[in-house]
Amino acid sequence: VDKGHTVQNGGVCGACGLLKESVENRLVGNKVIGKLRALGHTVIDCSRDSASDVNEQLAAIVNKANSQRLDLFLSLHLNAGGGTGAEVYTTNTSGAKQEAKKLIDTYCNRTGFKNRGHKYKELYVLRHTNAPAMLLEMCFVDTESDFKRWNNLGVETIADVIIEGITGQIQSENKPAESEPTIKGESKLLEQCKNNVLNFGEKGTYVFLAQSAMKALGLYNGPIDGSYGPAKGNGSFYQAVVNLNSKLGYKNDSRLGPACWTYILTK
């Protein structure tokens, strides 16, 4: 298993948008590796955490993969460019073509991501690994619907689905995908708040609800008092949202409200 690119700020990090590829790849990849090992499979982590350039990184991945005999090589990635859904790549001569078709169909059927299919491409890690090789693009980092679906599913479910697609082994009942994830028992008032996210900075019901939800999620430990001002120190709700923005890759600007609300809804 190759977790794709280096770690964030490791020299050759992946695409960034609503999701950060180098962050999410490793969360999923580590789960995939750990769960496969728990099922009794031998798994080699072929990832490279840091590199001076892409050539060094790709060569290191391939050298690690080719240093022993492998049954299958899988590289995990997230896509970018404004599309939607998932796709898998092999070379036209790869011995992994059947496995790739099974993986992408299982992955999309279980997660609800649009199935962009099995495609052929002469990517470096696919051409140079000795083992049958495939590269999975799990979703798009810069498409809101993919971002919401990804967060709604969670890395645990995504890892389970990948394992099912590779081995046929089902680890757990996968969480169903929802096109519009919501908080349980969402009321008309909550719906009104969701539709007025740009008023997030105002004191009032929306901020109280957001504080309550973030507190329940362990993102905020301060009082539920409707306050939002930035001059209240690290314990303020404002700072909690700033921290959340950093986690989601948003700038600290007018998207403070939508960032917070998106996160709450997709949890």
mmCIF file of C-alpha atoms in Angstrom:
data_model
loop_
_atom_site.group_PDB
_atom_site.id
_atom_site.type_symbol
_atom_site.label_atom_id
_atom_site.label_comp_id
_atom_site.label_asym_id
_atom_site.label_seq_id
_atom_site.Cartn_x
_atom_site.Cartn_y
_atom_site.Cartn_z
ATOM 1 C CA VAL A 1 0.000 0.000 0.000
ATOM 2 C CA ASP A 2 1.259 3.465 -0.986
ATOM 3 C CA LYS A 3 -0.509 6.327 0.791
ATOM 4 C CA GLY A 4 0.229 8.736 -2.046
ATOM 5 C CA HIS A 5 2.484 11.828 -2.041
ATOM 6 C CA THR A 6 4.415 12.882 1.036
ATOM 7 C CA VAL A 7 2.914 14.066 4.282
ATOM 8 C CA GLN A 8 1.582 17.627 4.290
ATOM 9 C CA ASN A 9 4.606 19.964 4.010
ATOM 10 C CA GLY A 10 6.823 16.936 3.354
ATOM 11 C CA GLY A 11 8.091 18.242 0.033
ATOM 12 C CA VAL A 12 5.706 16.614 -2.446
ATOM 13 C CA CYS A 13 2.322 16.982 -0.795
ATOM 14 C CA GLY A 14 -0.923 16.346 -2.648
ATOM 15 C CA ALA A 15 -3.847 18.479 -3.737
ATOM 16 C CA CYS A 16 -5.513 20.888 -1.299
ATOM 17 C CA GLY A 17 -9.057 22.205 -1.331
ATOM 18 C CA LEU A 18 -11.902 21.452 1.038
ATOM 19 C CA LEU A 19 -9.841 18.350 1.855
ATOM 20 C CA LYS A 20 -6.061 17.981 2.018
ATOM 21 C CA GLU A 21 -4.974 14.928 0.046
ATOM 22 C CA SER A 22 -1.791 14.243 2.014
ATOM 23 C CA VAL A 23 -3.719 14.326 5.286
ATOM 24 C CA GLU A 24 -6.708 12.200 4.243
ATOM 25 C CA ASN A 25 -4.619 9.661 2.296
ATOM 26 C CA ARG A 26 -2.675 8.783 5.391
ATOM 27 C CA LEU A 27 -5.728 8.563 7.615
ATOM 28 C CA VAL A 28 -7.325 6.085 5.196
ATOM 29 C CA GLY A 29 -4.094 4.303 4.287
ATOM 30 C CA ASN A 30 -3.138 3.670 7.898
ATOM 31 C CA LYS A 31 -6.585 2.202 8.541
ATOM 32 C CA VAL A 32 -6.371 0.008 5.426
ATOM 33 C CA ILE A 33 -2.946 -1.305 6.425
ATOM 34 C CA GLY A 34 -3.931 -1.965 10.026
ATOM 35 C CA LYS A 35 -7.211 -3.651 9.150
ATOM 36 C CA LEU A 36 -5.643 -5.850 6.457
ATOM 37 C CA ARG A 37 -2.986 -6.992 8.916
ATOM 38 C CA ALA A 38 -5.692 -7.737 11.495
ATOM 39 C CA LEU A 39 -7.326 -9.977 8.889
ATOM 40 C CA GLY A 40 -4.069 -11.918 8.544
ATOM 41 C CA HIS A 41 -2.640 -10.301 5.400
ATOM 42 C CA THR A 42 0.994 -9.282 5.081
ATOM 43 C CA VAL A 43 1.078 -5.597 4.124
ATOM 44 C CA ILE A 44 4.091 -3.499 3.165
ATOM 45 C CA ASP A 45 3.762 0.251 3.678
ATOM 46 C CA CYS A 46 5.502 1.641 0.581
ATOM 47 C CA SER A 47 4.798 5.305 1.339
ATOM 48 C CA ARG A 48 7.456 8.013 1.417
ATOM 49 C CA ASP A 49 6.816 10.705 4.032
ATOM 50 C CA SER A 50 9.268 13.299 2.731
ATOM 51 C CA ALA A 51 11.246 13.941 -0.433
ATOM 52 C CA SER A 52 13.080 16.787 -2.141
ATOM 53 C CA ASP A 53 11.146 16.312 -5.374
ATOM 54 C CA VAL A 54 8.597 14.059 -7.051
ATOM 55 C CA ASN A 55 11.226 11.896 -8.774
ATOM 56 C CA GLU A 56 12.835 11.012 -5.460
ATOM 57 C CA GLN A 57 9.469 10.269 -3.921
ATOM 58 C CA LEU A 58 8.196 8.024 -6.730
ATOM 59 C CA ALA A 59 11.479 6.118 -6.994
ATOM 60 C CA ALA A 60 11.444 5.435 -3.249
ATOM 61 C CA ILE A 61 7.879 4.080 -3.416
ATOM 62 C CA VAL A 62 8.693 1.765 -6.311
ATOM 63 C CA ASN A 63 11.983 0.585 -4.794
ATOM 64 C CA LYS A 64 10.219 -0.328 -1.556
ATOM 65 C CA ALA A 65 7.488 -2.173 -3.463
ATOM 66 C CA ASN A 66 9.975 -4.080 -5.609
ATOM 67 C CA SER A 67 12.212 -5.119 -2.704
ATOM 68 C CA GLN A 68 9.957 -8.123 -2.067
ATOM 69 C CA ARG A 69 7.408 -10.163 -3.956
ATOM 70 C CA LEU A 70 3.915 -8.686 -3.705
ATOM 71 C CA ASP A 71 0.544 -10.012 -4.846
ATOM 72 C CA LEU A 72 -0.881 -6.534 -5.405
ATOM 73 C CA PHE A 73 0.217 -2.876 -5.257
ATOM 74 C CA LEU A 74 -2.346 -0.185 -4.375
ATOM 75 C CA SER A 75 -1.671 3.564 -4.418
ATOM 76 C CA LEU A 76 -4.242 5.784 -2.666
ATOM 77 C CA HIS A 77 -4.977 9.320 -3.875
ATOM 78 C CA LEU A 78 -7.573 12.094 -3.880
ATOM 79 C CA ASN A 79 -8.375 13.902 -7.107
ATOM 80 C CA ALA A 80 -8.644 17.611 -7.972
ATOM 81 C CA GLY A 81 -9.970 19.720 -10.810
ATOM 82 C CA GLY A 82 -13.615 20.243 -9.973
ATOM 83 C CA GLY A 83 -14.997 16.836 -10.942
ATOM 84 C CA THR A 84 -16.896 14.436 -8.744
ATOM 85 C CA GLY A 85 -16.596 10.784 -7.821
ATOM 86 C CA ALA A 86 -13.938 8.083 -7.786
ATOM 87 C CA GLU A 87 -11.888 6.264 -10.404
ATOM 88 C CA VAL A 88 -9.170 3.653 -10.561
ATOM 89 C CA TYR A 89 -6.178 3.408 -12.892
ATOM 90 C CA THR A 90 -4.039 0.570 -14.178
ATOM 91 C CA THR A 91 -1.807 0.227 -17.201
ATOM 92 C CA ASN A 92 -3.312 -1.637 -20.143
ATOM 93 C CA THR A 93 -0.930 -4.535 -19.510
ATOM 94 C CA SER A 94 -1.395 -4.693 -15.744
ATOM 95 C CA GLY A 95 -2.347 -7.955 -14.109
ATOM 96 C CA ALA A 96 -4.607 -5.977 -11.781
ATOM 97 C CA LYS A 97 -7.315 -5.056 -14.307
ATOM 98 C CA GLN A 98 -9.924 -7.404 -12.852
ATOM 99 C CA GLU A 99 -9.044 -6.365 -9.301
ATOM 100 C CA ALA A 100 -9.330 -2.709 -10.288
ATOM 101 C CA LYS A 101 -12.797 -3.165 -11.768
ATOM 102 C CA LYS A 102 -13.950 -5.003 -8.657
ATOM 103 C CA LEU A 103 -12.470 -2.333 -6.380
ATOM 104 C CA ILE A 104 -14.030 0.693 -8.093
ATOM 105 C CA ASP A 105 -17.445 -0.939 -8.394
ATOM 106 C CA THR A 106 -17.468 -2.007 -4.746
ATOM 107 C CA TYR A 107 -16.137 1.335 -3.577
ATOM 108 C CA CYS A 108 -18.744 3.400 -5.403
ATOM 109 C CA ASN A 109 -21.650 1.050 -4.686
ATOM 110 C CA ARG A 110 -20.867 1.131 -0.966
ATOM 111 C CA THR A 111 -20.022 4.812 -0.584
ATOM 112 C CA GLY A 112 -22.354 6.475 -3.068
ATOM 113 C CA PHE A 113 -19.544 8.316 -4.862
ATOM 114 C CA LYS A 114 -20.058 8.674 -8.614
ATOM 115 C CA ASN A 115 -18.351 5.801 -10.435
ATOM 116 C CA ARG A 116 -15.929 7.308 -12.945
ATOM 117 C CA GLY A 117 -14.773 3.829 -13.838
ATOM 118 C CA HIS A 118 -11.580 1.904 -14.520
ATOM 119 C CA LYS A 119 -9.140 3.788 -16.740
ATOM 120 C CA TYR A 120 -5.769 3.096 -18.299
ATOM 121 C CA LYS A 121 -2.851 5.435 -17.657
ATOM 122 C CA GLU A 122 0.921 5.043 -17.773
ATOM 123 C CA LEU A 123 1.551 6.460 -14.292
ATOM 124 C CA TYR A 124 5.048 5.974 -12.871
ATOM 125 C CA VAL A 125 4.101 3.748 -9.936
ATOM 126 C CA LEU A 126 1.907 1.600 -12.184
ATOM 127 C CA ARG A 127 4.561 1.166 -14.878
ATOM 128 C CA HIS A 128 7.527 0.445 -12.621
ATOM 129 C CA THR A 129 6.199 -1.817 -9.861
ATOM 130 C CA ASN A 130 6.724 -5.528 -10.457
ATOM 131 C CA ALA A 131 3.449 -6.481 -8.805
ATOM 132 C CA PRO A 132 0.034 -6.048 -10.443
ATOM 133 C CA ALA A 133 -0.660 -2.409 -9.664
ATOM 134 C CA MET A 134 -3.577 0.010 -9.424
ATOM 135 C CA LEU A 135 -4.109 3.589 -8.269
ATOM 136 C CA LEU A 136 -7.391 4.634 -6.653
ATOM 137 C CA GLU A 137 -8.604 8.250 -6.751
ATOM 138 C CA MET A 138 -11.066 8.197 -3.852
ATOM 139 C CA CYS A 139 -12.883 11.528 -4.408
ATOM 140 C CA PHE A 140 -12.285 15.171 -5.355
ATOM 141 C CA VAL A 141 -10.757 17.511 -2.780
ATOM 142 C CA ASP A 142 -12.305 20.607 -4.370
ATOM 143 C CA THR A 143 -15.924 19.532 -4.880
ATOM 144 C CA GLU A 144 -18.352 20.292 -2.058
ATOM 145 C CA SER A 145 -20.570 17.246 -2.590
ATOM 146 C CA ASP A 146 -17.559 14.915 -2.449
ATOM 147 C CA PHE A 147 -16.226 16.751 0.601
ATOM 148 C CA LYS A 148 -19.533 16.321 2.446
ATOM 149 C CA ARG A 149 -19.880 12.671 1.479
ATOM 150 C CA TRP A 150 -16.284 11.945 2.514
ATOM 151 C CA ASN A 151 -16.774 13.477 5.953
ATOM 152 C CA ASN A 152 -20.147 11.821 6.402
ATOM 153 C CA LEU A 153 -18.716 8.397 5.664
ATOM 154 C CA GLY A 154 -15.508 8.834 7.678
ATOM 155 C CA VAL A 155 -12.135 7.200 7.109
ATOM 156 C CA GLU A 156 -13.117 4.037 9.007
ATOM 157 C CA THR A 157 -15.910 3.216 6.574
ATOM 158 C CA ILE A 158 -13.850 4.235 3.536
ATOM 159 C CA ALA A 159 -11.030 1.923 4.633
ATOM 160 C CA ASP A 160 -13.481 -0.930 5.202
ATOM 161 C CA VAL A 161 -14.930 -0.481 1.714
ATOM 162 C CA ILE A 162 -11.473 -0.508 0.111
ATOM 163 C CA ILE A 163 -10.633 -3.719 1.928
ATOM 164 C CA GLU A 164 -13.901 -5.260 0.788
ATOM 165 C CA GLY A 165 -13.135 -4.207 -2.778
ATOM 166 C CA ILE A 166 -9.705 -5.836 -2.656
ATOM 167 C CA THR A 167 -10.345 -8.978 -0.621
ATOM 168 C CA GLY A 168 -14.114 -9.478 -0.547
ATOM 169 C CA GLN A 169 -13.919 -9.472 3.249
ATOM 170 C CA ILE A 170 -16.512 -7.280 4.965
ATOM 171 C CA GLN A 171 -15.211 -5.803 8.209
ATOM 172 C CA SER A 172 -18.363 -4.103 9.425
ATOM 173 C CA GLU A 173 -21.672 -2.741 8.310
ATOM 174 C CA ASN A 174 -20.651 0.268 6.255
ATOM 175 C CA LYS A 175 -22.272 3.570 7.123
ATOM 176 C CA PRO A 176 -24.736 4.543 4.351
ATOM 177 C CA ALA A 177 -23.932 7.631 2.363
ATOM 178 C CA GLU A 178 -26.277 10.618 2.529
ATOM 179 C CA SER A 179 -26.409 13.294 -0.130
ATOM 180 C CA GLU A 180 -27.416 15.909 2.459
ATOM 181 C CA PRO A 181 -26.136 14.822 5.889
ATOM 182 C CA THR A 182 -27.977 16.392 8.822
ATOM 183 C CA ILE A 183 -28.047 16.356 12.601
ATOM 184 C CA LYS A 184 -30.520 13.868 14.055
ATOM 185 C CA GLY A 185 -33.854 15.482 14.891
ATOM 186 C CA GLU A 186 -33.183 18.566 12.796
ATOM 187 C CA SER A 187 -35.925 21.098 13.463
ATOM 188 C CA LYS A 188 -37.431 23.845 11.321
ATOM 189 C CA LEU A 189 -35.426 26.358 13.357
ATOM 190 C CA LEU A 190 -32.197 24.451 12.707
ATOM 191 C CA GLU A 191 -33.019 24.393 9.006
ATOM 192 C CA GLN A 192 -33.501 28.166 9.077
ATOM 193 C CA CYS A 193 -30.109 28.550 10.726
ATOM 194 C CA LYS A 194 -28.499 26.379 8.065
ATOM 195 C CA ASN A 195 -29.967 28.601 5.371
ATOM 196 C CA ASN A 196 -28.545 31.746 6.978
ATOM 197 C CA VAL A 197 -24.913 30.797 7.554
ATOM 198 C CA LEU A 198 -23.647 34.233 6.511
ATOM 199 C CA ASN A 199 -25.240 35.672 9.651
ATOM 200 C CA PHE A 200 -22.979 33.435 11.697
ATOM 201 C CA GLY A 201 -21.121 36.338 13.339
ATOM 202 C CA GLU A 202 -24.273 37.718 14.928
ATOM 203 C CA LYS A 203 -25.271 36.802 18.445
ATOM 204 C CA GLY A 204 -28.384 34.699 18.539
ATOM 205 C CA THR A 205 -29.923 31.293 18.008
ATOM 206 C CA TYR A 206 -27.556 30.166 15.251
ATOM 207 C CA VAL A 207 -24.458 30.750 17.360
ATOM 208 C CA PHE A 208 -26.028 29.011 20.369
ATOM 209 C CA LEU A 209 -26.825 25.979 18.205
ATOM 210 C CA ALA A 210 -23.361 25.946 16.665
ATOM 211 C CA GLN A 211 -21.720 26.224 20.097
ATOM 212 C CA SER A 212 -23.834 23.332 21.363
ATOM 213 C CA ALA A 213 -23.001 21.152 18.381
ATOM 214 C CA MET A 214 -19.283 21.936 18.495
ATOM 215 C CA LYS A 215 -19.219 21.258 22.218
ATOM 216 C CA ALA A 216 -20.883 17.882 21.684
ATOM 217 C CA LEU A 217 -18.231 17.108 19.052
ATOM 218 C CA GLY A 218 -15.424 18.050 21.442
ATOM 219 C CA LEU A 219 -14.381 21.041 19.338
ATOM 220 C CA TYR A 220 -15.291 23.738 21.869
ATOM 221 C CA ASN A 221 -15.157 23.726 25.673
ATOM 222 C CA GLY A 222 -16.320 27.247 26.497
ATOM 223 C CA PRO A 223 -19.716 28.580 27.603
ATOM 224 C CA ILE A 224 -22.805 28.329 25.427
ATOM 225 C CA ASP A 225 -23.674 32.018 25.504
ATOM 226 C CA GLY A 226 -23.981 33.132 21.885
ATOM 227 C CA SER A 227 -20.716 35.091 21.956
ATOM 228 C CA TYR A 228 -18.420 35.074 18.945
ATOM 229 C CA GLY A 229 -16.005 38.007 19.258
ATOM 230 C CA PRO A 230 -12.323 37.422 18.395
ATOM 231 C CA ALA A 231 -10.935 39.197 21.467
ATOM 232 C CA LYS A 232 -11.693 36.463 23.995
ATOM 233 C CA GLY A 233 -8.520 34.377 23.870
ATOM 234 C CA ASN A 234 -7.878 30.781 22.909
ATOM 235 C CA GLY A 235 -10.900 29.519 24.837
ATOM 236 C CA SER A 236 -13.369 31.565 22.806
ATOM 237 C CA PHE A 237 -15.817 30.143 20.320
ATOM 238 C CA TYR A 238 -14.252 32.410 17.703
ATOM 239 C CA GLN A 239 -10.879 30.715 18.239
ATOM 240 C CA ALA A 240 -12.514 27.282 18.110
ATOM 241 C CA VAL A 241 -13.894 28.132 14.669
ATOM 242 C CA VAL A 242 -10.514 29.548 13.564
ATOM 243 C CA ASN A 243 -8.924 26.233 14.569
ATOM 244 C CA LEU A 244 -11.623 24.364 12.676
ATOM 245 C CA ASN A 245 -11.012 26.502 9.606
ATOM 246 C CA SER A 246 -7.346 25.538 9.718
ATOM 247 C CA LYS A 247 -8.302 21.865 9.932
ATOM 248 C CA LEU A 248 -10.593 22.194 6.900
ATOM 249 C CA GLY A 249 -8.229 24.361 4.866
ATOM 250 C CA TYR A 250 -10.396 27.492 4.862
ATOM 251 C CA LYS A 251 -8.953 30.976 5.229
ATOM 252 C CA ASN A 252 -10.097 32.917 8.285
ATOM 253 C CA ASP A 253 -12.479 35.191 6.416
ATOM 254 C CA SER A 254 -16.205 35.300 5.660
ATOM 255 C CA ARG A 255 -16.253 31.498 5.390
ATOM 256 C CA LEU A 256 -15.904 31.105 9.139
ATOM 257 C CA GLY A 257 -19.601 30.358 9.455
ATOM 258 C CA PRO A 258 -20.020 27.975 6.502
ATOM 259 C CA ALA A 259 -16.864 26.090 7.488
ATOM 260 C CA CYS A 260 -18.161 25.481 10.990
ATOM 261 C CA TRP A 261 -21.623 24.545 9.812
ATOM 262 C CA THR A 262 -20.337 22.208 7.082
ATOM 263 C CA TYR A 263 -18.253 20.358 9.653
ATOM 264 C CA ILE A 264 -21.122 20.054 12.126
ATOM 265 C CA LEU A 265 -23.524 18.753 9.481
ATOM 266 C CA THR A 266 -21.078 16.195 8.107
ATOM 267 C CA LYS A 267 -20.331 14.760 11.532
#
